Amino acid sequence: MADKKIRILLAKLGLDGHDRGIKIVARILRDAGMEVIYLGLRQTTGSIVAAAEEEDADAIGLSMHNAGHLTLGPKMVDAISGAGLDIPLVIGGIVPDEDVADLLSSGVTSVIGPGASAEEVVAIVNGAIATRERK
Amino acid sequence: MKSHGEPVHALFEKAFAGERRSIGQLLSVIEQGGDQADSVTEMAHTFTGKAHIVGITGAPGSGKSTLTGQLTRISSEAGWKTAVLAVDPSSPLTGGAILGDRIRMDDLAGEETFIRSMATRGHSGGLALAVPAAIRLFDAVGYDPVIIETVGVGQVEVDVAGTADTTVVVVTPGWGDAVQANKAGLLEVADIFVVNKADRPGAKDARRDLELMLDLGHISGLNDQNEFRPPIIMTNALHGEGTNEVWKNIKEHGEHLHSSGQLEQRQSNRIHLEITNRLNRVIGEVASSVLETKAGRELLKSVASREISPSEAAKQLAAKVLK
Ligand SMILES: Nc1nc2c(ncn2[C@@H]2O[C@H](COP(=O)(O)OP(=O)(O)OP(=O)(O)O)[C@@H](O)[C@H]2O)c(=O)[nH]1
Ligand SMILES: [Mg+2]
């Protein structure tokens, strides 16, 4: 059998227009051998879920820079589980330390801090996917 | 998770009933290759033959995805259930890929469209099997048209274009582009030319170059026989200008294929190509395994010690395999 590739969907949810960070993350994950499906800006929870189904994504990564993470994070979690999907959700961007616990308890699988190194980004994504595969 | 939990026939039943996620999972099975992928193809095969398969090809950045997005919108609005397979290269170094075609096709994630990104994963042979298999699945579960976007450089992608009923070649203004397209063998496979980025300087020149090449008969191949001179359409895919005309021409070409009987010809060419690819793979596997046998290793030694030539060794091994 051919190699089994990790496929991760990266997107920006809502109106926030910063895509520098997410593009860097895309390259880091590509360089780690993953297939990154990049959806770009201004996605909705619905468009992300539909894309995740079509692309059979192993993980969804969202980047947030406009402090919307505490509402949008849980919304995305609900949209994923509402569609009956079991796909880990990783959030990166600017998430203050004090919000991390809230996000995790709302069902977000992992959070990538603003200062994460390339190795850390890859390890967090791999770790998030592993939580599902152990099931 | 992913596709490995459920047997493929269960997935296929759900896909057939229109479940998006199962289609997505089956596409992963197809990409993985092997026996599972083959059984998907087997299940799908009897239900195929309805979809109009449209290839969109052209140089990197020429606007293929933007155009594909527009065409998908137009066809969906006209009531067609459209699927897109967007093929992008994997990084030869890491095996990873950034699949960014969807960015240009936004607002399409609706009930009636399906977009899938596919990386080349380094091995052209794998792609040559996976692309027709994915098309077949889309066709079987009721998508029509199926649009395939591929970068048109190198032989592999031209082969992929060969899997389409209607091939649209996208060129852009800029000196030499048409010439390059010619070199890459793209002109021969074109049923429709699109000069995209017609908002840029040089678009008229690009059009004229193409007209000239058509006049001079530089473009031979399939088109000579069917007396269908490929139309040249100017577009600004970003703003949708000219894209309705592209869609109209795609439909017309599809009808032309039907009425002229060429559709069967193309389909049989395609089946021929696919069987050849599969045969090559099967034989390739046997060939590599025969090299690993005792006789194979001995022949290898004889070649290394200059007793026999590599071609003689290959002939002897082939004789063993083909017996
Ligand atoms: N000016 C202008 N720009 C265009 C037009 N069509 C596409 N573009 C831009 O050209 C760039 C590439 O477009 P894509 O649709 O991604 O091109 P592509 O051929 O799919 O690219 P690859 O998949 O990377 O090979 C984008 O920045 C588009 O916005 C057009 O008609 N005019
Ligand atoms: Mg593209």
Coordinates of C-alpha atoms and ligand atoms in Angstrom, one line a residue:
Chain A
M1 CA 0.0 0.0 0.0
A2 CA 1.1 3.5 -0.7
D3 CA 2.1 5.9 2.0
K4 CA -0.7 7.3 4.1
K5 CA -0.6 11.0 4.1
I6 CA -1.9 13.3 6.7
R7 CA -4.3 15.8 5.2
I8 CA -5.0 19.0 7.1
L9 CA -7.4 21.8 6.3
L10 CA -6.3 25.3 7.1
A11 CA -8.6 28.2 7.1
K12 CA -9.4 31.6 8.6
L13 CA -12.9 31.9 10.0
G14 CA -14.9 35.1 9.8
L15 CA -13.7 38.6 8.8
D16 CA -10.2 38.6 10.1
G17 CA -7.8 39.3 7.2
H18 CA -4.4 38.4 8.6
D19 CA -3.1 35.5 6.6
R20 CA 0.7 35.8 7.2
G21 CA 0.7 33.4 10.1
I22 CA -1.5 30.7 8.5
K23 CA 0.6 30.7 5.4
I24 CA 3.7 30.1 7.4
V25 CA 2.0 27.3 9.2
A26 CA 1.0 25.8 5.9
R27 CA 4.6 25.8 4.7
I28 CA 5.8 24.2 8.0
L29 CA 3.2 21.4 7.7
R30 CA 4.0 20.9 4.0
D31 CA 7.7 20.6 4.9
A32 CA 6.8 18.0 7.5
G33 CA 5.3 16.0 4.7
M34 CA 1.6 16.8 5.2
E35 CA -0.9 17.7 2.5
V36 CA -2.3 21.0 3.4
I37 CA -5.6 22.1 1.9
Y38 CA -5.6 25.8 2.2
L39 CA -9.0 27.4 2.2
G40 CA -7.9 31.0 2.8
L41 CA -9.8 33.8 4.3
R42 CA -13.4 34.5 5.2
Q43 CA -14.6 31.0 5.7
T44 CA -17.7 30.0 7.6
T45 CA -18.1 27.1 9.9
G46 CA -20.4 25.6 7.2
S47 CA -17.9 26.0 4.4
I48 CA -15.2 24.5 6.6
V49 CA -17.2 21.5 7.5
A50 CA -18.2 20.8 3.9
A51 CA -14.6 21.1 2.8
A52 CA -13.4 18.8 5.6
E53 CA -15.9 16.2 4.3
E54 CA -15.0 16.5 0.7
E55 CA -11.3 16.5 1.4
D56 CA -11.5 13.8 4.0
A57 CA -9.3 15.9 6.3
D58 CA -7.5 14.4 9.3
A59 CA -7.5 17.7 11.1
I60 CA -8.8 21.3 10.9
G61 CA -6.5 24.2 11.7
L62 CA -8.0 27.7 12.3
S63 CA -6.0 30.8 12.6
M64 CA -7.4 33.7 14.6
H65 CA -6.2 37.2 15.1
N66 CA -9.1 39.3 16.0
A67 CA -9.8 38.0 19.5
G68 CA -12.9 36.1 18.2
H69 CA -11.5 32.8 19.3
L70 CA -13.6 32.4 22.4
T71 CA -16.8 32.6 20.4
L72 CA -15.6 31.2 17.1
G73 CA -13.6 28.3 18.6
P74 CA -16.6 26.7 20.3
K75 CA -18.8 27.4 17.3
M76 CA -16.4 25.5 15.1
V77 CA -16.4 22.7 17.6
D78 CA -20.2 22.5 17.5
A79 CA -20.3 22.7 13.7
I80 CA -17.8 19.7 13.5
S81 CA -19.7 17.6 16.0
G82 CA -23.0 18.8 14.7
A83 CA -22.1 17.3 11.3
G84 CA -21.3 14.0 13.0
L85 CA -17.6 14.4 12.3
D86 CA -14.8 13.4 14.6
I87 CA -12.0 15.6 13.4
P88 CA -9.5 17.3 15.8
L89 CA -9.6 21.1 15.8
V90 CA -6.3 23.0 16.3
I91 CA -6.4 26.8 16.8
G92 CA -3.5 29.1 16.3
G93 CA -2.9 32.8 15.9
I94 CA -3.1 35.1 18.9
V95 CA -4.6 33.2 21.7
P96 CA -3.8 34.7 25.1
D97 CA -2.5 32.1 27.6
E98 CA -5.5 32.7 29.9
D99 CA -7.9 31.7 27.2
V100 CA -6.3 28.4 26.4
A101 CA -8.0 26.4 29.1
D102 CA -11.4 27.7 28.1
L103 CA -10.9 26.7 24.5
L104 CA -9.7 23.3 25.4
S105 CA -12.6 22.7 27.7
S106 CA -15.0 23.8 24.9
G107 CA -13.7 20.9 22.8
V108 CA -10.9 22.5 20.9
T109 CA -8.2 19.8 20.6
S110 CA -5.1 21.9 20.8
V111 CA -3.9 25.4 20.7
I112 CA -0.8 26.7 19.0
G113 CA 0.7 29.6 20.9
P114 CA 2.0 32.7 19.0
G115 CA 5.7 31.8 19.8
A116 CA 5.6 28.1 18.7
S117 CA 8.5 26.9 16.7
A118 CA 8.2 24.9 13.5
E119 CA 8.9 21.7 15.5
E120 CA 6.2 22.5 18.0
V121 CA 3.6 23.3 15.4
V122 CA 4.2 19.9 13.8
A123 CA 4.2 18.1 17.1
I124 CA 1.0 19.8 18.2
V125 CA -0.8 18.8 14.9
N126 CA 0.5 15.3 15.1
G127 CA -0.6 15.0 18.7
A128 CA -4.0 16.3 17.9
I129 CA -4.5 13.7 15.2
A130 CA -3.2 11.0 17.5
T131 CA -5.9 11.7 20.1
R132 CA -8.4 10.7 17.5
E133 CA -6.6 7.7 16.1
R134 CA -6.3 6.1 19.5
K135 CA -10.0 5.9 19.7
Chain B
M1 CA -10.5 7.4 12.0
K2 CA -10.7 8.3 8.3
S3 CA -11.7 5.6 5.8
H4 CA -10.2 2.7 7.7
G5 CA -13.0 2.0 10.0
E6 CA -15.6 1.2 7.5
P7 CA -15.6 -1.4 4.7
V8 CA -15.5 0.1 1.3
H9 CA -18.8 -1.4 0.1
A10 CA -20.6 0.2 3.0
L11 CA -19.0 3.5 2.2
F12 CA -19.9 3.0 -1.5
E13 CA -23.6 2.5 -0.6
K14 CA -23.6 5.7 1.4
A15 CA -21.7 7.6 -1.3
F16 CA -24.2 6.3 -3.9
A17 CA -27.0 7.7 -1.7
G18 CA -25.3 11.0 -1.9
E19 CA -23.4 11.2 1.4
R20 CA -20.7 13.7 0.9
R21 CA -18.4 12.4 3.6
S22 CA -18.4 8.8 2.2
I23 CA -17.5 10.1 -1.2
G24 CA -14.6 12.0 0.5
Q25 CA -13.5 8.9 2.3
L26 CA -13.7 6.8 -0.8
L27 CA -11.5 9.3 -2.6
S28 CA -8.9 8.8 0.0
V29 CA -9.1 5.0 -0.5
I30 CA -8.6 5.6 -4.2
E31 CA -5.6 7.8 -3.5
Q32 CA -4.0 5.1 -1.3
G33 CA -4.1 2.7 -4.2
G34 CA -4.0 -1.1 -3.8
D35 CA -6.7 -3.6 -3.5
Q36 CA -9.2 -1.4 -1.7
A37 CA -8.9 1.2 -4.4
D38 CA -9.4 -1.4 -7.0
S39 CA -12.6 -2.6 -5.4
V40 CA -14.0 0.9 -5.3
T41 CA -13.3 1.1 -9.0
E42 CA -15.0 -2.2 -9.5
M43 CA -18.1 -1.1 -7.7
A44 CA -18.3 2.2 -9.5
H45 CA -17.6 1.0 -13.0
T46 CA -21.1 -0.3 -13.9
F47 CA -22.6 3.0 -13.0
T48 CA -20.4 5.2 -15.1
G49 CA -20.5 6.7 -18.5
K50 CA -22.9 9.5 -17.9
A51 CA -20.6 12.4 -16.8
H52 CA -19.1 14.9 -19.2
I53 CA -15.4 15.0 -18.2
V54 CA -13.8 18.3 -18.7
G55 CA -10.0 18.9 -18.3
I56 CA -8.7 22.4 -17.5
T57 CA -5.0 22.6 -18.0
G58 CA -2.4 25.3 -18.5
A59 CA 0.8 26.7 -17.0
P60 CA 1.1 27.4 -13.2
G61 CA -0.8 30.6 -12.3
S62 CA -2.6 30.9 -15.6
G63 CA -5.9 31.1 -13.8
K64 CA -7.1 27.5 -14.0
S65 CA -8.7 27.5 -10.6
T66 CA -10.3 30.8 -11.0
L67 CA -11.8 29.7 -14.3
T68 CA -12.8 26.4 -12.8
G69 CA -14.5 28.2 -10.0
Q70 CA -16.5 30.3 -12.4
L71 CA -17.4 27.3 -14.6
T72 CA -18.5 25.4 -11.5
R73 CA -20.7 28.3 -10.5
I74 CA -22.2 28.6 -13.9
S75 CA -22.9 24.9 -14.4
S76 CA -24.4 24.6 -10.9
E77 CA -26.6 27.6 -11.5
A78 CA -27.8 25.8 -14.7
G79 CA -28.7 22.9 -12.5
W80 CA -25.8 20.6 -13.1
K81 CA -24.3 18.6 -10.2
T82 CA -20.6 19.5 -10.6
A83 CA -17.5 17.8 -9.2
V84 CA -14.0 19.3 -9.4
L85 CA -10.8 17.3 -9.0
A86 CA -7.9 19.8 -8.5
V87 CA -4.5 18.2 -8.9
D88 CA -1.4 19.9 -7.6
P89 CA 2.2 18.8 -7.3
S90 CA 3.6 17.3 -4.2
S91 CA 7.0 18.6 -3.0
P92 CA 9.6 16.2 -4.3
L93 CA 11.7 16.8 -1.2
T94 CA 9.2 16.3 1.6
G95 CA 6.3 14.6 0.0
G96 CA 4.0 17.3 1.4
A97 CA 1.9 19.7 -0.6
I98 CA 0.0 22.9 -0.3
L99 CA -3.3 22.4 -2.1
G100 CA -4.6 26.0 -2.6
D101 CA -6.9 25.7 -5.6
R102 CA -10.0 25.9 -3.4
I103 CA -9.2 29.5 -2.4
R104 CA -10.1 30.5 -5.9
M105 CA -13.3 28.5 -5.9
D106 CA -14.9 30.0 -2.8
D107 CA -18.6 30.2 -2.1
L108 CA -19.0 26.9 -4.0
A109 CA -19.3 24.6 -1.1
G110 CA -22.9 23.8 -1.7
E111 CA -25.0 20.7 -1.7
E112 CA -24.6 20.2 -5.4
T113 CA -20.9 20.7 -5.9
F114 CA -18.0 18.7 -4.7
I115 CA -14.4 19.8 -4.8
R116 CA -11.5 17.6 -4.1
S117 CA -7.8 18.5 -4.0
M118 CA -5.4 15.8 -5.0
A119 CA -1.6 15.9 -4.7
T120 CA 0.6 14.1 -7.2
R121 CA 2.4 12.3 -4.4
G122 CA 5.6 11.9 -6.5
H123 CA 4.7 8.9 -8.5
S124 CA 3.1 9.6 -11.8
G125 CA 2.0 6.0 -12.1
G126 CA -0.1 6.4 -9.0
L127 CA -1.7 9.5 -10.3
A128 CA -2.4 7.9 -13.6
L129 CA -4.5 5.3 -11.8
A130 CA -6.0 7.6 -9.1
V131 CA -7.3 10.3 -11.4
P132 CA -9.5 8.0 -13.7
A133 CA -10.6 6.2 -10.6
A134 CA -11.7 9.4 -8.9
I135 CA -13.5 10.5 -12.0
R136 CA -15.3 7.2 -12.2
L137 CA -16.4 7.5 -8.6
F138 CA -17.8 11.0 -9.2
D139 CA -19.5 9.7 -12.4
A140 CA -21.0 6.7 -10.6
V141 CA -22.5 8.8 -7.7
G142 CA -24.1 11.2 -10.1
Y143 CA -21.8 14.1 -10.7
D144 CA -22.0 15.6 -14.2
P145 CA -19.8 17.4 -15.3
V146 CA -16.6 16.3 -13.7
I147 CA -13.9 19.0 -14.0
I148 CA -10.2 18.1 -13.6
E149 CA -7.7 20.9 -13.1
T150 CA -4.1 20.0 -13.8
V151 CA -0.9 21.9 -14.4
G152 CA 0.0 21.3 -18.0
V153 CA 3.7 20.7 -17.9
G154 CA 5.3 17.4 -18.5
Q155 CA 4.0 14.2 -19.9
V156 CA 2.0 13.1 -16.8
E157 CA -0.4 16.0 -16.9
V158 CA -0.9 15.7 -20.6
D159 CA -1.9 12.1 -20.0
V160 CA -4.3 13.4 -17.4
A161 CA -5.8 15.7 -19.9
G162 CA -6.1 12.7 -22.1
T163 CA -8.6 11.3 -19.7
A164 CA -11.1 14.1 -20.4
D165 CA -13.8 14.3 -23.0
T166 CA -13.3 18.0 -23.5
T167 CA -9.9 19.6 -22.7
V168 CA -9.7 23.3 -22.1
V169 CA -6.2 24.8 -22.4
V170 CA -5.6 28.0 -20.6
V171 CA -2.9 30.4 -21.8
T172 CA -2.1 33.9 -20.7
P173 CA -0.8 37.0 -22.4
G174 CA 2.9 37.2 -22.6
W175 CA 5.3 36.6 -25.3
G176 CA 6.1 33.0 -26.0
D177 CA 3.3 31.5 -24.0
A178 CA 1.6 30.0 -27.0
V179 CA 4.9 28.7 -28.1
Q180 CA 5.6 27.1 -24.8
A181 CA 2.2 25.6 -24.8
N182 CA 3.0 24.1 -28.1
K183 CA 6.2 22.7 -26.8
A184 CA 4.5 21.1 -23.9
G185 CA 2.2 19.3 -26.3
L186 CA -0.8 21.2 -24.9
L187 CA -2.0 22.5 -28.2
E188 CA -2.6 19.1 -29.5
V189 CA -4.9 18.1 -26.8
A190 CA -6.9 21.3 -26.8
D191 CA -10.5 21.3 -27.7
I192 CA -11.0 24.8 -26.5
F193 CA -8.5 27.5 -25.9
V194 CA -8.9 30.2 -23.3
V195 CA -6.8 33.3 -23.3
N196 CA -7.2 34.2 -19.6
K197 CA -6.1 37.5 -18.0
A198 CA -7.4 39.2 -21.1
D199 CA -7.4 42.3 -19.0
R200 CA -3.6 42.3 -19.4
P201 CA -1.6 43.7 -22.2
G202 CA -0.7 41.2 -25.0
A203 CA -4.0 39.2 -24.9
K204 CA -4.7 40.0 -28.5
D205 CA -1.3 38.9 -29.5
A206 CA -1.7 35.6 -27.6
R207 CA -4.9 35.1 -29.5
R208 CA -3.3 35.8 -32.8
D209 CA -0.5 33.5 -32.1
L210 CA -2.9 30.7 -31.4
E211 CA -4.9 31.5 -34.5
L212 CA -1.7 31.4 -36.6
M213 CA -0.7 28.0 -35.1
L214 CA -4.2 26.7 -35.9
D215 CA -4.0 28.0 -39.5
L216 CA -0.6 26.6 -40.0
G217 CA -1.8 23.2 -38.9
H218 CA 0.8 23.1 -36.1
I219 CA -2.0 21.7 -34.1
S220 CA -2.6 18.3 -35.3
G221 CA -3.7 15.2 -33.4
L222 CA -7.3 14.6 -32.6
N223 CA -8.5 17.8 -34.0
D224 CA -7.6 17.2 -37.6
Q225 CA -9.8 14.2 -37.8
N226 CA -12.9 15.7 -36.3
E227 CA -12.9 19.0 -38.2
F228 CA -13.5 20.8 -35.0
R229 CA -11.4 23.9 -35.0
P230 CA -10.8 24.7 -31.3
P231 CA -12.5 28.0 -30.5
I232 CA -10.4 30.6 -28.8
I233 CA -12.1 32.5 -26.0
M234 CA -10.8 35.5 -24.2
T235 CA -11.6 35.7 -20.5
N236 CA -11.0 37.6 -17.4
A237 CA -11.8 34.8 -15.0
L238 CA -11.3 37.0 -12.0
H239 CA -14.4 39.0 -13.0
G240 CA -16.2 36.3 -14.9
E241 CA -15.9 38.0 -18.3
G242 CA -16.1 35.4 -21.1
T243 CA -16.6 32.5 -18.7
N244 CA -20.3 32.0 -19.8
E245 CA -18.9 31.6 -23.3
V246 CA -16.4 29.0 -22.2
W247 CA -19.1 27.0 -20.5
K248 CA -21.3 27.3 -23.7
N249 CA -18.4 26.0 -25.8
I250 CA -17.7 23.2 -23.4
K251 CA -21.4 22.0 -23.7
E252 CA -21.3 22.4 -27.5
H253 CA -18.1 20.4 -27.7
G254 CA -19.8 17.7 -25.6
E255 CA -22.7 17.6 -28.0
H256 CA -20.4 17.6 -31.0
L257 CA -18.7 14.5 -29.5
H258 CA -22.0 12.8 -29.1
S259 CA -23.4 13.6 -32.6
S260 CA -20.1 12.8 -34.4
G261 CA -19.7 9.5 -32.6
Q262 CA -16.4 10.6 -31.3
L263 CA -17.4 10.2 -27.7
E264 CA -17.2 6.5 -28.0
Q265 CA -13.8 6.9 -29.7
R266 CA -12.5 9.0 -26.8
Q267 CA -14.0 6.7 -24.2
S268 CA -12.4 3.7 -25.9
N269 CA -9.1 5.6 -26.1
R270 CA -9.4 6.3 -22.4
I271 CA -10.2 2.7 -21.5
H272 CA -7.2 1.6 -23.6
L273 CA -5.0 4.1 -21.7
E274 CA -6.3 3.0 -18.4
I275 CA -5.9 -0.7 -19.1
T276 CA -2.4 0.0 -20.3
N277 CA -1.5 1.9 -17.2
R278 CA -3.0 -0.9 -15.0
L279 CA -1.3 -3.6 -17.1
N280 CA 2.0 -1.7 -16.7
R281 CA 1.6 -1.6 -13.0
V282 CA 0.7 -5.3 -12.7
I283 CA 3.6 -6.3 -15.0
G284 CA 5.9 -3.8 -13.3
E285 CA 5.2 -5.5 -9.9
V286 CA 5.9 -8.9 -11.3
A287 CA 9.0 -7.6 -13.0
S288 CA 10.4 -6.2 -9.8
S289 CA 9.6 -9.3 -7.9
V290 CA 11.3 -11.5 -10.4
L291 CA 14.5 -9.5 -9.9
E292 CA 14.4 -10.4 -6.2
T293 CA 14.3 -14.2 -6.9
K294 CA 17.4 -16.3 -6.9
A295 CA 17.6 -16.4 -10.6
G296 CA 17.2 -12.7 -10.7
R297 CA 20.0 -12.1 -8.3
E298 CA 22.3 -14.4 -10.3
L299 CA 21.6 -12.6 -13.5
L300 CA 22.4 -9.4 -11.7
K301 CA 25.8 -10.8 -10.7
S302 CA 26.4 -11.9 -14.3
V303 CA 25.8 -8.4 -15.5
A304 CA 28.0 -7.0 -12.8
S305 CA 30.8 -9.3 -13.8
R306 CA 30.3 -8.3 -17.5
E307 CA 29.3 -11.8 -18.5
I308 CA 26.0 -10.7 -20.0
S309 CA 24.5 -7.3 -20.8
P310 CA 21.6 -5.7 -18.9
S311 CA 19.4 -6.1 -21.9
E312 CA 20.2 -9.8 -22.2
A313 CA 19.4 -10.2 -18.5
A314 CA 16.1 -8.4 -18.9
K315 CA 15.2 -10.6 -21.8
Q316 CA 16.0 -13.7 -19.9
L317 CA 13.9 -12.5 -16.9
A318 CA 11.0 -11.5 -19.2
A319 CA 11.1 -15.0 -20.7
K320 CA 10.7 -16.4 -17.2
V321 CA 7.8 -14.1 -16.4
L322 CA 5.9 -14.5 -19.6
K323 CA 6.1 -18.3 -19.7
Ligands
LIG1 N1 -5.6 40.0 -13.9 C1 -6.1 38.8 -13.8 N2 -5.7 37.9 -12.9 C2 -6.3 36.7 -12.8 C3 -7.2 36.3 -13.8 N3 -7.6 35.0 -13.5 C4 -6.8 34.7 -12.4 N4 -6.1 35.7 -12.0 C5 -5.1 35.7 -10.9 O1 -4.0 34.9 -11.2 C6 -3.5 34.2 -10.0 C7 -3.5 32.7 -10.2 O2 -4.8 32.2 -10.4 P1 -5.2 30.7 -10.2 O3 -6.6 30.6 -10.6 O4 -4.8 30.3 -8.8 O5 -4.3 30.0 -11.2 P2 -3.9 28.5 -11.4 O6 -3.6 28.3 -12.8 O7 -5.0 27.7 -10.8 O8 -2.6 28.3 -10.6 P3 -1.9 27.0 -10.1 O9 -3.0 26.0 -9.6 O10 -1.1 27.4 -8.9 O11 -1.2 26.5 -11.2 C8 -4.5 34.6 -8.9 O12 -3.9 35.7 -8.2 C9 -5.7 35.1 -9.6 O13 -6.4 36.0 -8.9 C10 -7.6 37.2 -14.8 O14 -8.4 36.9 -15.7 N5 -7.0 38.4 -14.8
MG2 MG -4.9 26.1 -9.4

